[in-house]
Coordinates of C-alpha atoms and ligand atoms in Angstrom, one line a residue:
M1 CA 23.0 -11.8 23.1
S2 CA 21.0 -14.5 21.2
L3 CA 19.6 -13.1 17.8
K4 CA 16.2 -14.1 19.0
H5 CA 16.7 -11.6 22.6
E6 CA 17.6 -9.0 20.5
V7 CA 14.7 -8.9 18.2
E8 CA 12.2 -9.7 20.9
K9 CA 13.6 -6.5 22.7
R10 CA 12.9 -3.9 19.8
R11 CA 9.6 -2.4 18.7
T12 CA 9.2 -0.4 15.6
F13 CA 6.1 1.6 15.4
G14 CA 5.0 4.7 13.1
I15 CA 2.4 7.3 14.5
I16 CA -0.8 7.5 12.3
S17 CA -3.1 10.6 12.8
H18 CA -4.9 13.9 11.1
P19 CA -2.9 17.2 11.2
D20 CA -3.3 18.6 14.5
A21 CA -4.2 15.8 16.5
G22 CA -1.1 16.1 18.9
K23 CA 1.4 13.5 16.7
T24 CA 4.4 16.1 17.6
T25 CA 3.3 16.9 21.0
L26 CA 2.7 12.9 22.2
T27 CA 6.4 12.5 19.8
E28 CA 8.3 14.8 21.7
K29 CA 7.0 13.2 25.3
L30 CA 7.5 9.5 24.1
L31 CA 11.4 11.1 23.6
L32 CA 11.2 12.3 26.7
F33 CA 10.8 9.3 28.5
G34 CA 13.4 7.5 26.7
G35 CA 15.7 9.9 27.3
A36 CA 16.2 10.9 23.7
I37 CA 15.9 14.5 24.1
Q38 CA 16.2 16.5 26.9
M39 CA 14.1 19.0 26.8
A40 CA 10.1 19.6 25.9
G41 CA 10.4 21.8 22.4
A42 CA 12.6 20.3 20.5
V43 CA 10.9 18.5 18.2
K44 CA 8.2 21.3 18.0
A45 CA 10.8 23.8 16.8
R46 CA 11.4 21.8 14.1
K47 CA 8.1 21.4 12.9
A48 CA 7.9 25.1 13.0
T49 CA 10.9 25.4 10.5
R50 CA 9.6 22.9 8.6
H51 CA 5.8 24.3 8.1
A52 CA 7.0 28.0 8.0
T53 CA 7.6 27.1 4.4
S54 CA 7.5 25.1 0.9
D55 CA 10.3 26.5 -0.5
W56 CA 12.4 23.8 -1.7
M57 CA 16.1 25.7 -1.0
K58 CA 14.5 26.2 2.9
I59 CA 13.3 22.5 3.0
E60 CA 17.5 21.7 1.6
Q61 CA 18.5 23.7 4.5
E62 CA 16.3 21.9 7.0
R63 CA 17.6 18.6 5.6
G64 CA 20.0 18.1 7.9
I65 CA 17.8 17.6 10.9
S66 CA 14.8 15.9 8.6
V67 CA 16.8 13.6 7.8
A68 CA 18.2 12.8 10.8
S69 CA 14.7 12.9 12.4
S70 CA 13.0 10.4 10.0
V71 CA 13.7 7.8 12.6
M72 CA 13.6 8.1 15.9
K73 CA 15.6 5.2 18.3
F74 CA 15.2 5.5 21.5
N75 CA 15.3 2.9 24.9
Y76 CA 12.6 2.7 27.3
R77 CA 12.7 0.1 30.0
D78 CA 14.3 -3.0 28.5
F79 CA 13.0 -1.9 25.0
E80 CA 14.6 -1.0 22.1
I81 CA 12.1 1.5 19.8
N82 CA 12.2 2.9 16.5
L83 CA 10.0 5.1 15.9
L84 CA 9.6 6.1 12.5
D85 CA 8.4 9.7 11.6
T86 CA 5.1 9.4 9.3
P87 CA 5.1 12.9 7.8
G88 CA 2.0 14.9 7.7
H89 CA 1.1 18.3 7.3
Q90 CA 2.4 20.1 3.6
D91 CA 4.9 17.3 3.5
F92 CA 2.3 14.7 3.7
S93 CA 3.8 12.4 0.5
E94 CA 3.8 8.8 -0.7
D95 CA 6.8 8.4 2.0
T96 CA 4.4 8.7 4.7
Y97 CA 2.6 5.7 3.3
R98 CA 5.3 3.7 2.5
V99 CA 7.1 3.8 5.9
L100 CA 4.0 2.1 7.4
T101 CA 4.9 -0.8 5.2
A102 CA 8.3 -0.9 7.2
V103 CA 6.7 -0.9 10.7
D104 CA 5.5 -3.7 12.9
S105 CA 2.7 -1.5 15.0
A106 CA 1.5 1.9 14.9
M107 CA -0.1 4.3 17.4
M108 CA -2.9 6.1 16.6
V109 CA -3.9 9.8 17.8
I110 CA -7.0 10.9 17.7
D111 CA -8.2 14.4 18.5
S112 CA -11.3 14.4 21.1
G113 CA -12.8 17.3 19.3
N114 CA -12.6 16.2 16.0
G115 CA -13.3 12.2 16.2
V116 CA -11.9 10.6 12.8
E117 CA -10.0 12.6 10.3
P118 CA -9.6 12.4 6.6
Q119 CA -5.8 11.5 7.2
T120 CA -6.2 9.0 9.8
E121 CA -8.5 7.1 7.5
K122 CA -6.4 6.7 4.6
L123 CA -3.1 6.0 6.4
M124 CA -5.6 3.5 8.1
E125 CA -6.3 1.9 4.7
V126 CA -2.7 1.4 4.4
C127 CA -2.3 -0.3 7.9
R128 CA -4.9 -2.4 6.9
M129 CA -2.9 -4.1 4.0
R130 CA -0.8 -5.9 6.5
N131 CA -2.9 -5.8 8.9
T132 CA -0.7 -3.6 11.5
P133 CA -1.5 -3.7 15.2
I134 CA -2.8 -0.7 16.1
V135 CA -2.6 1.1 19.7
T136 CA -4.7 3.9 19.8
F137 CA -4.4 7.1 22.1
I138 CA -7.6 9.6 22.3
N139 CA -5.8 12.9 22.7
K140 CA -7.0 16.6 24.4
L141 CA -9.0 15.2 27.2
D142 CA -8.5 18.5 29.1
R143 CA -10.9 20.3 26.5
E144 CA -14.4 19.4 25.8
G145 CA -15.0 17.2 23.1
L146 CA -17.1 14.3 21.7
E147 CA -18.3 11.7 24.4
P148 CA -16.1 9.3 24.6
L149 CA -18.3 6.2 23.8
D150 CA -19.3 8.3 20.6
I151 CA -15.6 8.7 19.5
L152 CA -15.6 4.9 19.9
T153 CA -18.3 4.0 17.8
E154 CA -16.7 5.9 15.4
I155 CA -13.4 4.3 14.8
E156 CA -15.7 1.3 15.1
E157 CA -17.8 2.3 12.1
K158 CA -15.6 4.7 10.1
L159 CA -12.4 2.8 10.5
Q160 CA -14.0 -0.9 10.6
I161 CA -11.9 -1.9 13.7
E162 CA -13.2 -3.2 16.6
C163 CA -12.3 -1.1 20.2
A164 CA -11.2 -2.5 23.4
P165 CA -10.9 0.9 25.8
L166 CA -7.5 0.1 28.4
S167 CA -8.6 3.5 30.1
W168 CA -11.5 5.4 30.4
P169 CA -11.5 9.2 31.1
I170 CA -13.4 10.5 33.9
G171 CA -15.3 14.0 32.6
M172 CA -13.4 16.4 29.9
G173 CA -12.4 20.0 29.8
K174 CA -13.0 21.7 33.1
A175 CA -14.6 19.0 34.6
F176 CA -11.6 16.3 33.9
K177 CA -10.4 14.6 36.5
G178 CA -8.0 11.9 35.3
V179 CA -8.1 8.1 33.8
Y180 CA -9.3 4.9 35.0
S181 CA -7.0 2.3 33.7
L182 CA -8.6 -1.0 33.5
Y183 CA -5.2 -2.3 32.1
K184 CA -3.6 -1.8 35.6
K185 CA -6.7 -1.0 37.7
E186 CA -5.8 2.0 39.2
L187 CA -6.6 5.7 39.0
Q188 CA -4.6 8.7 37.8
L189 CA -5.5 11.9 38.7
F190 CA -5.1 15.2 36.1
K191 CA -4.0 17.9 37.5
A192 CA -3.7 20.9 35.0
G193 CA -0.5 21.9 34.7
A194 CA 1.8 19.2 36.4
D195 CA 3.8 16.3 34.6
S196 CA 3.5 12.6 34.9
N197 CA 5.9 12.7 37.4
H198 CA 3.5 14.1 39.4
F199 CA 0.0 13.0 38.9
E200 CA -0.9 11.2 42.0
T201 CA -2.3 7.8 40.9
V202 CA -3.9 5.3 43.3
K203 CA -4.7 2.0 43.0
I204 CA -8.6 0.9 42.7
T205 CA -8.9 -2.9 42.2
D206 CA -13.0 -2.8 43.4
L207 CA -14.7 0.4 42.0
N208 CA -17.0 0.2 44.8
D209 CA -14.1 1.2 47.0
S210 CA -15.3 4.3 48.7
K211 CA -12.1 6.7 47.9
L212 CA -13.0 6.6 44.9
D213 CA -15.8 9.1 45.8
E214 CA -13.3 11.0 48.2
L215 CA -11.5 11.4 45.5
L216 CA -14.0 12.2 42.9
G217 CA -16.8 13.4 44.3
T218 CA -20.2 13.2 42.3
Q219 CA -18.0 11.9 39.2
A220 CA -17.5 8.5 41.1
A221 CA -20.9 7.2 40.7
E222 CA -20.6 8.1 36.8
L223 CA -17.4 6.6 36.5
R224 CA -18.7 3.0 37.8
E225 CA -21.8 3.7 35.3
E226 CA -19.8 3.9 32.4
I227 CA -17.7 1.0 33.5
E228 CA -20.8 -0.6 33.8
L229 CA -21.8 0.1 30.4
L230 CA -18.8 -0.8 29.3
E231 CA -18.3 -4.1 30.3
G232 CA -21.6 -5.2 29.0
A233 CA -21.1 -3.5 25.9
A234 CA -17.3 -2.9 24.8
N235 CA -15.0 -5.7 23.5
P236 CA -12.7 -7.4 26.4
F237 CA -9.0 -6.5 24.9
D238 CA -7.9 -9.7 23.0
L239 CA -4.2 -9.8 22.5
D240 CA -4.8 -12.2 19.8
H241 CA -7.3 -9.7 18.3
F242 CA -5.5 -6.9 18.6
L243 CA -1.5 -8.9 16.8
K244 CA -4.2 -9.8 14.0
G245 CA -5.2 -6.2 13.5
N246 CA -9.0 -6.5 14.2
Q247 CA -9.1 -5.1 17.5
T248 CA -7.3 -2.1 19.2
P249 CA -6.6 -1.0 22.6
V250 CA -7.6 2.7 23.4
F251 CA -6.0 4.9 25.7
F252 CA -7.4 8.3 27.1
G253 CA -5.2 11.3 27.8
S254 CA -3.9 15.0 27.1
A255 CA -0.6 14.6 25.9
I256 CA 0.3 18.6 26.0
N257 CA 0.0 17.7 29.6
N258 CA 2.3 14.2 29.3
F259 CA -1.0 13.0 30.9
G260 CA -1.6 9.3 29.8
V261 CA 1.4 9.4 28.2
K262 CA 3.4 7.1 30.1
E263 CA 0.4 4.5 30.4
L264 CA 0.1 4.5 26.9
L265 CA 4.1 3.9 26.3
D266 CA 4.1 0.8 29.2
A267 CA 0.9 -0.8 27.4
F268 CA 2.6 0.1 24.3
V269 CA 6.0 -1.6 24.9
E270 CA 4.0 -4.4 26.4
L271 CA 1.5 -5.4 24.3
A272 CA 3.1 -4.0 20.8
P273 CA 4.6 -7.1 18.8
A274 CA 8.6 -7.4 18.0
P275 CA 9.7 -7.6 14.8
G276 CA 7.8 -10.5 12.8
P277 CA 8.4 -12.4 9.8
R278 CA 8.4 -10.8 6.5
K279 CA 7.2 -12.2 3.6
A280 CA 9.3 -12.3 0.3
E281 CA 8.0 -13.3 -2.9
E282 CA 10.4 -16.8 -2.6
R283 CA 9.4 -17.5 1.1
T284 CA 8.7 -15.9 4.5
V285 CA 11.8 -15.0 6.2
A286 CA 12.0 -14.9 10.4
P287 CA 13.7 -12.3 12.1
D288 CA 15.6 -14.1 14.3
E289 CA 17.2 -16.3 11.1
K290 CA 20.8 -15.7 10.8
G291 CA 21.2 -14.3 7.6
F292 CA 21.3 -10.7 7.0
S293 CA 18.2 -9.2 4.8
A294 CA 16.9 -5.7 4.1
F295 CA 14.6 -3.6 2.1
A296 CA 14.8 0.0 0.9
F297 CA 11.4 1.7 1.7
K298 CA 12.8 5.3 1.5
I299 CA 15.1 7.4 -0.2
Q300 CA 16.4 10.9 0.7
A301 CA 18.4 13.2 -1.5
N302 CA 21.1 14.3 0.6
M303 CA 22.2 17.8 1.3
D304 CA 24.6 18.5 -1.7
P305 CA 22.6 18.3 -4.4
A306 CA 25.5 18.4 -7.0
H307 CA 26.6 15.1 -6.0
R308 CA 23.0 13.2 -5.9
D309 CA 23.8 11.9 -2.6
R310 CA 21.2 9.7 -1.5
I311 CA 20.5 8.1 1.8
A312 CA 18.0 4.9 1.7
F313 CA 16.5 3.8 4.9
F314 CA 17.0 -0.2 5.4
R315 CA 14.3 -2.0 7.3
I316 CA 16.4 -4.8 8.3
C317 CA 14.1 -7.7 8.3
S318 CA 16.7 -10.8 9.8
G319 CA 19.9 -11.5 10.8
K320 CA 22.5 -8.9 12.3
F321 CA 24.0 -5.9 10.4
T322 CA 27.8 -5.5 11.2
K323 CA 29.6 -2.2 10.1
G324 CA 31.6 -2.9 6.4
M325 CA 29.7 -5.9 6.0
S326 CA 28.8 -7.1 2.3
V327 CA 25.5 -8.0 1.0
R328 CA 23.6 -8.3 -2.2
H329 CA 22.0 -5.9 -4.0
H330 CA 19.8 -8.5 -5.6
R331 CA 17.9 -6.2 -8.5
L332 CA 21.7 -5.2 -9.8
G333 CA 23.0 -8.9 -9.2
K334 CA 25.8 -7.1 -7.6
D335 CA 28.1 -7.7 -4.2
V336 CA 27.9 -4.3 -1.9
K337 CA 29.8 -3.2 1.1
L338 CA 27.4 -1.4 3.8
A339 CA 30.3 0.9 4.6
N340 CA 29.2 3.8 6.6
A341 CA 25.8 3.1 8.1
T342 CA 23.5 5.7 9.8
V343 CA 21.3 4.9 12.9
F344 CA 19.3 8.1 13.6
M345 CA 18.4 9.2 16.7
A346 CA 16.1 12.4 18.0
Q347 CA 18.3 14.8 16.8
D348 CA 21.6 13.5 15.6
R349 CA 22.9 10.4 13.9
A350 CA 25.4 8.4 14.6
H351 CA 27.4 5.9 12.6
I352 CA 26.9 2.2 14.0
D353 CA 28.4 -1.3 13.9
E354 CA 25.7 -3.3 14.2
A355 CA 21.9 -3.5 14.1
Y356 CA 19.4 -6.4 14.1
A357 CA 15.4 -6.8 12.8
G358 CA 12.8 -3.8 13.1
D359 CA 16.2 -1.4 13.0
I360 CA 16.4 1.1 10.7
I361 CA 19.5 2.1 8.8
G362 CA 20.7 4.7 6.6
I363 CA 22.8 4.0 3.5
H364 CA 24.8 6.4 1.6
N365 CA 24.6 5.8 -2.1
H366 CA 25.1 7.9 -5.5
G367 CA 21.3 6.7 -7.1
T368 CA 22.0 2.6 -7.1
I369 CA 19.4 2.0 -4.5
R370 CA 15.3 1.9 -5.2
I371 CA 12.5 1.9 -2.9
G372 CA 11.8 -1.9 -2.4
D373 CA 15.0 -3.3 -3.1
T374 CA 16.3 -5.9 -1.3
F375 CA 19.7 -6.7 0.3
T376 CA 20.6 -10.0 1.6
T377 CA 24.0 -11.8 2.8
K378 CA 23.4 -14.6 -0.1
E379 CA 20.1 -15.9 -0.5
A380 CA 18.0 -14.2 -3.7
L381 CA 15.3 -12.8 -2.2
K382 CA 12.6 -10.5 -3.0
F383 CA 10.4 -8.4 -0.4
T384 CA 7.1 -7.5 -1.2
G385 CA 4.9 -5.4 0.2
V386 CA 6.7 -1.9 -0.3
P387 CA 4.7 -1.0 -3.3
N388 CA 3.8 2.4 -4.9
F389 CA 0.6 4.1 -3.6
A390 CA -2.0 5.6 -6.6
P391 CA -1.6 8.8 -6.8
E392 CA -4.2 11.2 -6.0
M393 CA -3.0 14.4 -7.6
F394 CA -1.9 14.9 -10.8
R395 CA -0.1 18.0 -13.0
R396 CA 0.7 17.9 -16.8
I397 CA 4.8 18.5 -16.9
R398 CA 5.6 21.6 -19.6
L399 CA 9.0 22.0 -20.8
K400 CA 10.3 25.4 -21.4
D401 CA 12.9 24.9 -23.5
P402 CA 12.2 21.5 -25.7
M403 CA 15.4 20.7 -26.6
K404 CA 15.6 19.5 -22.8
R405 CA 13.1 16.6 -23.1
K406 CA 16.2 13.7 -22.9
Q407 CA 17.2 15.4 -19.5
L408 CA 13.7 15.8 -18.3
H409 CA 13.2 12.1 -19.0
K410 CA 16.0 11.0 -17.2
G411 CA 15.8 13.5 -14.4
L412 CA 11.8 12.5 -13.5
I413 CA 12.7 8.8 -13.7
Q414 CA 15.5 9.1 -11.2
L415 CA 12.8 11.0 -8.9
S416 CA 10.5 8.6 -9.3
E417 CA 12.8 5.8 -8.6
E418 CA 13.7 8.0 -5.3
G419 CA 9.6 7.9 -4.9
A420 CA 9.7 11.8 -4.8
V421 CA 6.8 11.6 -7.6
Q422 CA 5.4 9.0 -9.9
V423 CA 5.5 9.7 -13.4
F424 CA 3.3 8.7 -15.9
R425 CA 3.4 8.9 -20.0
T426 CA 0.2 9.2 -21.6
L427 CA -0.7 6.5 -24.5
L428 CA -2.1 9.4 -26.5
G429 CA 0.8 12.1 -26.9
G430 CA 3.3 10.8 -24.6
D431 CA 2.5 14.0 -22.1
Y432 CA 4.4 13.9 -19.0
I433 CA 1.9 13.5 -16.2
L434 CA 3.2 13.2 -12.7
G435 CA 1.3 12.0 -9.7
A436 CA 1.7 12.6 -6.0
V437 CA -0.1 12.0 -2.7
G438 CA 1.1 15.4 -1.5
V439 CA 1.2 18.8 -3.1
L440 CA 4.4 19.5 -2.1
Q441 CA 6.1 16.9 -4.1
F442 CA 5.1 19.1 -7.3
D443 CA 7.0 22.2 -6.1
V444 CA 10.2 19.9 -4.5
T445 CA 10.2 18.4 -8.5
V446 CA 10.1 20.9 -10.3
E447 CA 12.8 22.4 -8.1
R448 CA 14.8 19.3 -8.1
L449 CA 14.7 19.1 -12.1
K450 CA 16.1 22.7 -12.1
T451 CA 19.1 22.4 -9.5
E452 CA 20.1 19.0 -10.2
Y453 CA 19.0 18.2 -13.8
K454 CA 19.4 21.8 -15.8
V455 CA 15.8 21.6 -16.9
E456 CA 13.2 24.3 -16.3
A457 CA 9.8 23.3 -16.5
D458 CA 6.5 23.8 -15.0
Y459 CA 3.1 22.6 -15.0
T460 CA -0.6 22.7 -16.3
A461 CA -3.6 21.6 -15.0
T462 CA -5.2 18.0 -15.8
D463 CA -8.3 16.6 -15.5
F464 CA -7.3 13.6 -13.6
Q465 CA -7.9 12.9 -9.8
T466 CA -7.5 9.8 -8.9
A467 CA -5.6 6.6 -11.1
R468 CA -5.5 2.6 -11.2
W469 CA -3.1 0.4 -12.4
I470 CA -5.1 -2.1 -14.7
E471 CA -4.6 -5.4 -16.0
S472 CA -6.6 -8.1 -17.2
D473 CA -6.6 -11.5 -18.2
D474 CA -8.9 -11.3 -21.0
E475 CA -7.2 -9.3 -23.9
K476 CA -9.5 -8.5 -26.1
K477 CA -11.5 -7.0 -23.2
L478 CA -8.1 -4.8 -22.7
A479 CA -7.9 -4.0 -26.0
E480 CA -11.5 -3.0 -26.2
F481 CA -11.3 -0.7 -22.5
K482 CA -8.0 0.9 -24.1
R483 CA -9.5 1.8 -27.4
L484 CA -12.6 3.3 -25.7
F485 CA -10.7 5.2 -22.8
E486 CA -7.4 6.2 -24.5
H487 CA -7.6 9.6 -23.5
S488 CA -7.4 8.8 -19.7
L489 CA -4.5 6.0 -20.1
A490 CA -0.3 6.4 -19.5
E491 CA 2.3 4.0 -18.6
D492 CA 4.1 4.5 -15.4
A493 CA 7.9 4.8 -15.0
D494 CA 8.3 1.1 -15.2
G495 CA 5.9 0.7 -18.1
Y496 CA 2.3 -0.6 -16.2
L497 CA -0.6 0.4 -17.6
T498 CA -2.5 3.0 -15.5
Y499 CA -6.1 4.5 -15.9
M500 CA -7.0 8.2 -14.7
A501 CA -10.1 9.1 -13.8
P502 CA -11.4 13.0 -13.7
S503 CA -13.1 11.7 -10.3
V504 CA -13.9 8.8 -7.7
W505 CA -17.6 8.3 -8.7
K506 CA -16.2 8.0 -12.6
L507 CA -13.5 5.5 -11.5
N508 CA -15.8 3.5 -9.4
Y509 CA -18.2 3.8 -12.2
T510 CA -15.9 2.5 -14.6
I511 CA -14.8 -0.4 -12.2
E512 CA -18.3 -1.7 -12.2
Q513 CA -18.9 -1.5 -15.7
W514 CA -16.2 -3.1 -16.3
P515 CA -15.8 -6.4 -14.1
D516 CA -13.2 -8.1 -16.6
I517 CA -10.2 -5.6 -16.1
L518 CA -8.4 -5.5 -12.5
F519 CA -8.2 -1.8 -10.9
H520 CA -5.4 -1.5 -8.5
K521 CA -4.9 0.8 -6.0
T522 CA -1.2 -0.4 -5.5
R523 CA 1.6 -1.9 -7.3
E524 CA 4.5 -4.0 -6.2
Q525 CA 7.7 -2.3 -7.2
V526 CA 9.9 -4.4 -10.0
Ligands
G4P601 P1 0.4 17.2 14.8 O1 1.9 16.8 15.1 O2 -0.7 16.1 15.2 O3 -0.1 18.1 14.1 O4 -0.5 18.3 16.1 P2 0.8 18.8 17.1 O5 1.5 18.1 18.0 O6 1.5 19.7 16.8 O7 -0.9 19.8 17.9 C1 -1.3 20.2 17.4 C2 -1.7 21.2 18.4 O8 -2.4 20.7 19.4 C3 -1.2 22.0 19.0 O9 -1.4 24.0 19.6 C4 -0.9 21.7 20.4 O10 0.4 22.4 21.3 C5 -2.1 20.9 20.8 N1 -2.3 19.9 22.0 C6 -1.7 18.5 21.6 N2 -2.2 18.1 22.6 C7 -2.8 18.5 22.9 C8 -3.5 18.5 24.3 O11 -3.4 17.2 24.6 N3 -4.4 19.1 24.7 C9 -5.0 20.5 24.1 N4 -5.9 21.3 24.9 N5 -4.0 20.5 23.3 C10 -3.1 19.9 22.7 P3 -1.1 24.8 18.8 O12 -2.0 25.9 19.2 O13 -1.2 24.6 16.8 O14 0.4 24.8 18.8 P4 1.0 25.6 19.9 O15 1.1 27.0 19.9 O16 0.4 25.3 21.1 O17 2.5 24.7 20.0

C-alpha cells in the first residue's frame, strides 16, 4: 500500500473536556465500536482505580495499565484511529496540554447541564495554537440541561469558535425523543435503556413529512421551528472553516446510552483530517515523504524506578517506521536503533513491525530522550510546536538534608526533562521553585526524588500564581526590569528568564506597563 494511502486512512485525535463531562464514557463507547474492547466498563474501571489515590506507589502499580491506555489504537470502517488520552482529573498536567500538540484533531465533549467549563477553555487555548480542527459532542441530553441554542452561543462566545450544528436534539431529559441529523437527513429515536444497535432510525428528507408528526407528536412542530430558526441563524457547515479551526461541527447525544455516538464517530472519520504537514525549524515536512521523521511529546517513567527505564512517546510525522530501524537523534547527534517500539492498544500493548505518520510509538530508553527531541532517517530537522507551558501552580522546594543538594539538582533536572514538572531557580537566593499545571505533579516529584534519587524534600508555599518567559531586544529596559523585579525572577532548567507573578491581575498590569518586554506563555524546547 502506498505511503499516501496509509496516511489518508489515519485519524489521530484527543478528547478535550472538563472532568465529568463524559470523556471516559464516550471513550469507552468509541472503543466498543472499534472492537478494541469487548465489554463496557473496562475504561471506567481503570479510571476508578486511577482516581482512588494520589499516592505515588499506587500510581506506579497502575502504570502498566495507564501507559498502555495513554494511546488507544483501534480500527473503525477503513480507518486506523489513534485516540490519545488527555489526563483530566487529578492527573491533569502539562502532558495533557502536550498531547494536544501531537494530534491532528480533537473531539470536545460538553456537559449539556454545565455548558463550557474552565478546563475545556484551557485545552481549547492549546488547540488554537495550531488551529486544530474540533468536533463537538454535547452530552447528557437524557438529562435536563441548558437550551441547545444557549450552549451554542456560550461555545461561540467563550471559546471563540463558530458552531455549525450537524444534529439537533428533540427535547431533553424525560422529554428527550432523539436527534435529527442535518448531516444525514435522518431522525434517530431515543429509547432509554436501549443501545446503539437498537435505536430506530428513520430517513426524513423533508421536515414537512407527516411521519414526523406520527413519531414525535407535538414535538414535531417544535423541531420544525427550531430547524427553521437554525437555518436562518446558524452557520452552515463549511469543511474548510472546520479544517482551519474556525468552525466546529456540533453533535448532540447521550454517551452513557450510546446514543448519537456512532453518528459522531461516522462524521468524525469522514470530516476530521488525516495527518497533515508538520513544521520544523528548517522546513515543513509532508506526511507522505519517504524519509522517516518523528518527535517525542511525552515521557513516562516505567515500572522499575531502579533502572530509570522510561518510555518516550513518538508521534510519527512522515515516512514509515520499521522495526529495528536506525534513526538519528539530532539533539545528541547520534544514531539510535529503534529496536522494541511498542504500539498501544486499549488494554494492552504489542510490539509492532511498522507504523506511519499519525501513529504513536513508544520507545524504551534510559533517560536519553527529552520532550521535543526530533528523530529522522538522515536529514537534520527540529520539529517545533511542542513547547513548555507556563505553570499555573508553584511550590518552593525544601531539602531536608543540605548535603544532598547535588542529587537534588540532578533529580530535578532529569524530572524536568521528562516533562513531569518544571524547575526554576530564583535569581535571588537560588531557591528551587517547582512549577506545574496540575497539583498531582508535586506529590509525584517528591516521591520520585525519594525513591529514585534518594533525596528527602518537601515543599513550602510560594506567593506565585502565574509565570511568563520574558525577553526583550531592548537590553536597557530588560536590565531595568530585572532590577525592579528581582524578587520575582527565576531561570528555568534551560536558563530562560522567567517572571513569576502573585496574581493574573498583577501579571496583566505588568505586561501593560512594560510594552518593550515580551511575555511568553509557552517556550519552545531547545
Ligand atoms: P469524565 O471522563 O469526563 O470525567 O466523565 P465520565 O465519563 O466519567 O462521566 C462522568 C459522569 O457522568 C458519570 O457518572 C457518568 O456515568 C455520567 N455520564 C456520562 N455520560 C452521560 C450521559 O450521557 N448521560 C448521563 N445522564 N450521565 C452521563 P458518575 O455518577 O460520576 O459515575 P458512574 O457512577 O455513573 O460511573
